[in-house]
Tab-separated table of C-alpha atoms in Angstrom:
chain	number	residue	atom	x	y	z
A	136	PHE	CA	7.375	12.393	-37.135
A	137	ALA	CA	10.024	12.962	-39.483
A	138	ASP	CA	12.273	13.772	-36.436
A	139	PRO	CA	12.161	10.934	-34.074
A	140	ASP	CA	13.602	12.855	-31.154
A	141	ALA	CA	11.372	15.628	-31.512
A	142	ALA	CA	8.448	13.110	-31.895
A	143	PHE	CA	9.282	11.573	-28.607
A	144	VAL	CA	9.515	14.936	-26.970
A	145	LYS	CA	5.996	15.861	-28.386
A	146	LEU	CA	4.663	12.219	-27.123
A	147	ALA	CA	5.829	12.864	-23.765
A	148	GLN	CA	4.371	16.235	-23.417
A	149	ALA	CA	1.050	14.805	-24.730
A	150	VAL	CA	1.245	12.112	-22.139
A	151	VAL	CA	1.990	14.905	-19.315
A	152	ALA	CA	-0.951	16.986	-20.326
A	153	PHE	CA	-3.486	14.131	-20.418
A	154	GLU	CA	-2.282	12.962	-16.945
A	155	ALA	CA	-2.754	16.560	-15.847
A	156	SER	CA	-6.265	16.600	-17.136
A	157	ALA	CA	-9.493	16.289	-15.221
A	158	ARG	CA	-10.291	13.194	-17.510
A	159	PHE	CA	-7.220	11.284	-16.049
A	160	HIS	CA	-8.143	11.898	-12.500
A	161	PRO	CA	-11.920	13.161	-12.241
A	162	PHE	CA	-12.117	12.925	-8.491
A	163	ALA	CA	-15.422	11.293	-9.022
A	164	SER	CA	-15.767	8.775	-6.178
A	165	LYS	CA	-18.414	8.702	-3.454
A	166	PHE	CA	-15.730	10.026	-0.884
A	167	ASP	CA	-15.148	12.989	-3.337
A	168	ASP	CA	-18.814	13.736	-3.409
A	169	TYR	CA	-18.690	13.554	0.398
A	170	LEU	CA	-15.967	16.120	0.694
A	171	ARG	CA	-17.892	18.334	-1.565
A	172	GLY	CA	-21.054	18.160	0.513
A	173	GLN	CA	-22.750	16.341	-2.260
A	174	ALA	CA	-23.272	13.017	-0.461
A	175	GLN	CA	-23.159	11.285	2.825
A	176	LEU	CA	-21.249	8.259	4.000
A	177	THR	CA	-23.225	5.504	5.621
A	178	ALA	CA	-22.738	4.744	9.206
A	179	LEU	CA	-20.220	1.711	8.349
A	180	GLU	CA	-18.342	3.912	5.963
A	181	LYS	CA	-18.069	6.702	8.290
A	182	LYS	CA	-16.889	4.309	10.913
A	183	GLY	CA	-14.368	2.839	8.539
A	184	PHE	CA	-13.034	6.421	7.781
A	185	GLU	CA	-12.616	6.998	11.637
A	186	LEU	CA	-10.636	3.790	12.060
A	187	PHE	CA	-8.622	4.650	8.956
A	188	LYS	CA	-7.657	8.050	10.363
A	189	ASP	CA	-7.456	6.960	14.172
A	190	PRO	CA	-3.433	6.879	15.034
A	191	LYS	CA	-4.193	4.020	17.620
A	192	LYS	CA	-6.327	1.763	15.406
A	193	GLY	CA	-5.759	1.775	11.670
A	194	ASN	CA	-3.239	4.669	11.474
A	195	CYS	CA	-3.427	4.330	7.664
A	196	LEU	CA	-2.870	8.271	7.217
A	197	ALA	CA	0.485	7.809	8.452
A	198	CYS	CA	1.278	6.649	4.943
A	199	HIS	CA	-1.980	6.964	2.939
A	200	ALA	CA	-1.929	10.409	3.573
A	201	GLY	CA	-4.624	13.096	3.230
A	202	LYS	CA	-5.189	16.555	4.446
A	203	GLU	CA	-7.798	16.247	7.196
A	204	ASP	CA	-8.846	19.760	7.385
A	205	SER	CA	-9.373	19.982	3.750
A	206	ARG	CA	-12.809	19.313	1.547
A	207	ASN	CA	-10.662	19.552	-1.442
A	208	PRO	CA	-10.279	15.981	-3.126
A	209	GLN	CA	-7.138	16.844	-4.610
A	210	ASP	CA	-5.830	17.173	-1.050
A	211	TRP	CA	-6.642	13.524	-0.442
A	212	LEU	CA	-4.261	11.552	-2.769
A	213	PHE	CA	-4.072	8.713	-0.237
A	214	THR	CA	-0.283	8.433	-0.496
A	215	ASP	CA	2.750	10.301	0.957
A	216	PHE	CA	5.106	9.068	-1.842
A	217	THR	CA	7.390	7.294	0.509
A	218	TYR	CA	8.565	3.634	0.670
A	219	ASP	CA	7.953	1.208	3.436
A	220	ALA	CA	8.989	-2.428	4.114
A	221	LEU	CA	6.119	-4.458	5.226
A	222	GLY	CA	7.333	-7.866	5.055
A	223	GLY	CA	4.563	-9.341	2.701
A	224	PRO	CA	4.353	-13.174	2.235
A	225	ARG	CA	6.120	-14.679	-0.726
A	226	ASN	CA	3.641	-15.015	-3.764
A	227	LYS	CA	4.418	-18.760	-4.592
A	228	ALA	CA	1.743	-18.549	-7.385
A	229	ILE	CA	4.734	-16.749	-9.453
A	230	PRO	CA	6.652	-19.772	-10.926
A	231	SER	CA	10.061	-18.159	-10.282
A	232	ALA	CA	9.043	-17.408	-6.672
A	233	ALA	CA	8.049	-20.948	-5.885
A	234	LYS	CA	11.602	-22.213	-6.150
A	235	PRO	CA	13.210	-22.320	-2.827
A	236	ASP	CA	16.413	-20.825	-4.420
A	237	SER	CA	14.724	-18.015	-6.122
A	238	ALA	CA	16.027	-14.428	-5.517
A	239	PRO	CA	13.641	-12.164	-3.740
A	240	ASP	CA	12.401	-8.774	-4.896
A	241	LEU	CA	14.400	-6.281	-2.781
A	242	GLY	CA	12.510	-3.431	-3.760
A	243	LEU	CA	13.891	0.000	-3.435
A	244	CYS	CA	17.599	-1.199	-2.596
A	245	ALA	CA	17.765	-3.031	-5.872
A	246	ARG	CA	17.139	0.204	-7.974
A	247	PRO	CA	20.184	0.661	-10.211
A	248	GLY	CA	22.169	3.644	-9.420
A	249	LEU	CA	20.612	4.282	-5.898
A	250	ALA	CA	23.792	4.657	-4.293
A	251	GLU	CA	25.200	7.331	-6.587
A	252	VAL	CA	22.121	9.632	-6.031
A	253	ALA	CA	21.618	8.892	-2.139
A	254	PRO	CA	22.716	11.408	0.246
A	255	ALA	CA	25.951	11.186	2.049
A	256	GLY	CA	25.719	8.571	4.777
A	257	PHE	CA	22.905	6.642	3.444
A	258	LYS	CA	22.806	2.906	3.729
A	259	VAL	CA	21.289	1.507	0.562
A	260	GLU	CA	20.780	-1.858	2.434
A	261	SER	CA	18.476	0.044	4.906
A	262	VAL	CA	15.874	0.089	2.191
A	263	CYS	CA	15.829	-3.603	1.105
A	264	GLY	CA	12.302	-4.749	1.075
A	265	ALA	CA	10.881	-1.327	0.858
A	266	PHE	CA	8.267	-0.482	-1.904
A	267	LYS	CA	6.329	2.438	-2.904
A	268	VAL	CA	3.337	3.448	-0.829
A	269	PRO	CA	0.618	3.383	-3.366
A	270	THR	CA	-2.403	5.531	-3.598
A	271	LEU	CA	-5.663	3.945	-2.320
A	272	ARG	CA	-7.830	5.664	-4.826
A	273	ASN	CA	-9.828	2.832	-6.659
A	274	ILE	CA	-8.084	0.297	-4.652
A	275	ALA	CA	-11.174	-2.006	-4.337
A	276	VAL	CA	-10.885	-2.508	-8.235
A	277	THR	CA	-7.352	-2.646	-8.863
A	278	GLY	CA	-5.901	-5.905	-7.267
A	279	PRO	CA	-4.181	-8.168	-6.841
A	280	TYR	CA	-2.334	-6.400	-3.807
A	281	LEU	CA	1.048	-5.793	-2.564
A	282	HIS	CA	4.127	-5.588	-4.726
A	283	ASN	CA	4.059	-9.276	-5.701
A	284	GLY	CA	0.349	-9.682	-5.975
A	285	VAL	CA	0.089	-12.005	-3.072
A	286	PHE	CA	-3.299	-10.955	-1.990
A	287	ASP	CA	-6.542	-11.358	-4.255
A	288	LYS	CA	-8.886	-9.559	-1.794
A	289	LEU	CA	-8.486	-6.081	-0.330
A	290	ARG	CA	-9.909	-7.415	3.024
A	291	ASP	CA	-6.914	-9.776	3.228
A	292	VAL	CA	-4.529	-7.029	2.909
A	293	VAL	CA	-6.163	-5.075	5.704
A	294	ALA	CA	-6.345	-8.120	7.734
A	295	PHE	CA	-2.662	-8.771	7.143
A	296	TYR	CA	-1.647	-5.223	8.449
A	297	ALA	CA	-3.550	-5.814	11.568
A	298	THR	CA	-2.517	-9.508	12.237
A	299	ARG	CA	0.871	-9.871	10.650
A	300	ASP	CA	2.607	-10.053	13.845
A	301	THR	CA	-0.084	-11.051	16.280
A	302	ASP	CA	-0.866	-14.398	14.280
A	303	PRO	CA	1.995	-14.830	11.791
A	304	GLY	CA	1.239	-18.620	11.447
A	305	HIS	CA	-1.772	-17.538	9.460
A	306	TRP	CA	0.310	-15.621	6.754
A	307	TYR	CA	3.611	-17.434	6.585
A	308	PRO	CA	4.815	-20.812	6.001
A	309	LYS	CA	6.023	-22.741	8.996
A	310	ASP	CA	9.428	-24.667	9.423
A	311	ARG	CA	9.603	-28.144	10.467
A	312	SER	CA	9.069	-27.207	14.012
A	313	GLY	CA	5.974	-25.427	13.364
A	314	LYS	CA	7.553	-22.011	13.632
A	315	PRO	CA	6.264	-19.358	11.279
A	316	GLU	CA	8.957	-18.184	8.749
A	317	LYS	CA	8.105	-14.453	8.948
A	318	TYR	CA	9.047	-12.154	6.036
A	319	ASP	CA	9.587	-15.173	4.023
A	320	ASP	CA	9.953	-13.042	0.892
A	321	LEU	CA	13.123	-11.308	2.097
A	322	PRO	CA	16.689	-12.448	3.013
A	323	ALA	CA	17.234	-12.452	6.755
A	324	SER	CA	19.557	-9.526	6.374
A	325	ALA	CA	16.629	-7.353	5.488
A	326	HIS	CA	14.193	-8.547	8.124
A	327	GLU	CA	15.362	-5.503	10.506
A	328	ASN	CA	14.135	-3.126	7.815
A	329	VAL	CA	10.406	-4.294	8.306
A	330	ASN	CA	8.164	-1.750	9.900
A	331	VAL	CA	7.321	-3.112	13.469
A	332	ASP	CA	7.082	0.307	15.207
A	333	GLU	CA	4.159	1.913	13.654
A	334	VAL	CA	0.438	1.319	14.477
A	335	PRO	CA	-0.925	-1.216	13.622
A	336	TYR	CA	2.274	-3.163	13.141
A	337	ASP	CA	3.506	-2.668	16.725
A	338	ARG	CA	2.008	-6.051	17.987
A	339	LYS	CA	3.550	-9.337	19.346
A	340	PRO	CA	2.289	-12.860	19.165
A	341	GLY	CA	-0.604	-13.310	21.592
A	342	GLN	CA	-1.362	-9.705	21.842
A	343	LYS	CA	-4.799	-8.271	20.709
A	344	PRO	CA	-4.699	-6.892	17.204
A	345	ARG	CA	-5.185	-3.029	16.737
A	346	LEU	CA	-8.215	-3.662	14.540
A	347	SER	CA	-11.070	-6.164	15.308
A	348	GLU	CA	-12.687	-8.440	12.569
A	349	LYS	CA	-15.391	-5.637	12.515
A	350	ASP	CA	-12.939	-2.872	12.280
A	351	ILE	CA	-11.288	-4.521	9.242
A	352	ASP	CA	-14.839	-4.727	7.692
A	353	ALA	CA	-15.543	-1.162	8.209
A	354	ILE	CA	-12.247	0.066	6.926
A	355	VAL	CA	-12.689	-2.163	3.544
A	356	VAL	CA	-16.263	-0.656	3.195
A	357	PHE	CA	-14.756	2.791	3.517
A	358	LEU	CA	-11.948	2.076	1.045
A	359	GLU	CA	-14.694	1.159	-1.542
A	360	THR	CA	-16.030	4.695	-1.600
A	361	LEU	CA	-12.732	5.604	-3.032
A	362	THR	CA	-13.713	4.104	-6.380
A	363	ASP	CA	-14.381	6.526	-9.158
A	364	ARG	CA	-17.511	6.175	-11.087
A	365	ASN	CA	-17.207	5.239	-14.642
A	366	LYS	CA	-18.486	8.627	-15.768
A	367	PRO	CA	-17.824	11.749	-13.765
């Protein structure tokens, strides 16, 4: 530690070594045991897993990726490491966000220096409102959820994905005329970036959601199988 620069290098190497160790990522959940053939999912957990994978229902694998033909837990990281704009509601429990004139968190497009490292022709404004797709491992015990912590319960997140556009009035504030102010945590210029094409976001007001209430419950039960045991 007499040489601060060398000390920081060693410190970084130690962190990398720890994060690469089995102690940091034990893959010790019920789902991992299921992959290894050491446990069985309940009927409801299995239903949730099927809905999670179904491209016409949850379609969760589109972003929270895993290798379907693999029984190796390390092939199931439940993220594709991309960014997506989902138009989550503003969290007015955050004092600064409760102010009408407060600036929204623009996500990826607000990253300093992004324009300098982006490929030619890339429009930085096209990723305003996009945030990193997180892993779902241990998701049941790592709330609150979304980038701004607007949801305390995991079920609310899944329900939001399913009914964001079929019942926007449930999730967003309404203007004086009673119209829901969709995507209220983003400036109007970024609304076009919100994912409205992929299942389950491809619905319109009045249409039937891709997921029923029971479907949502089943997916949440499955997600709870991704929690690591305290001890591997």
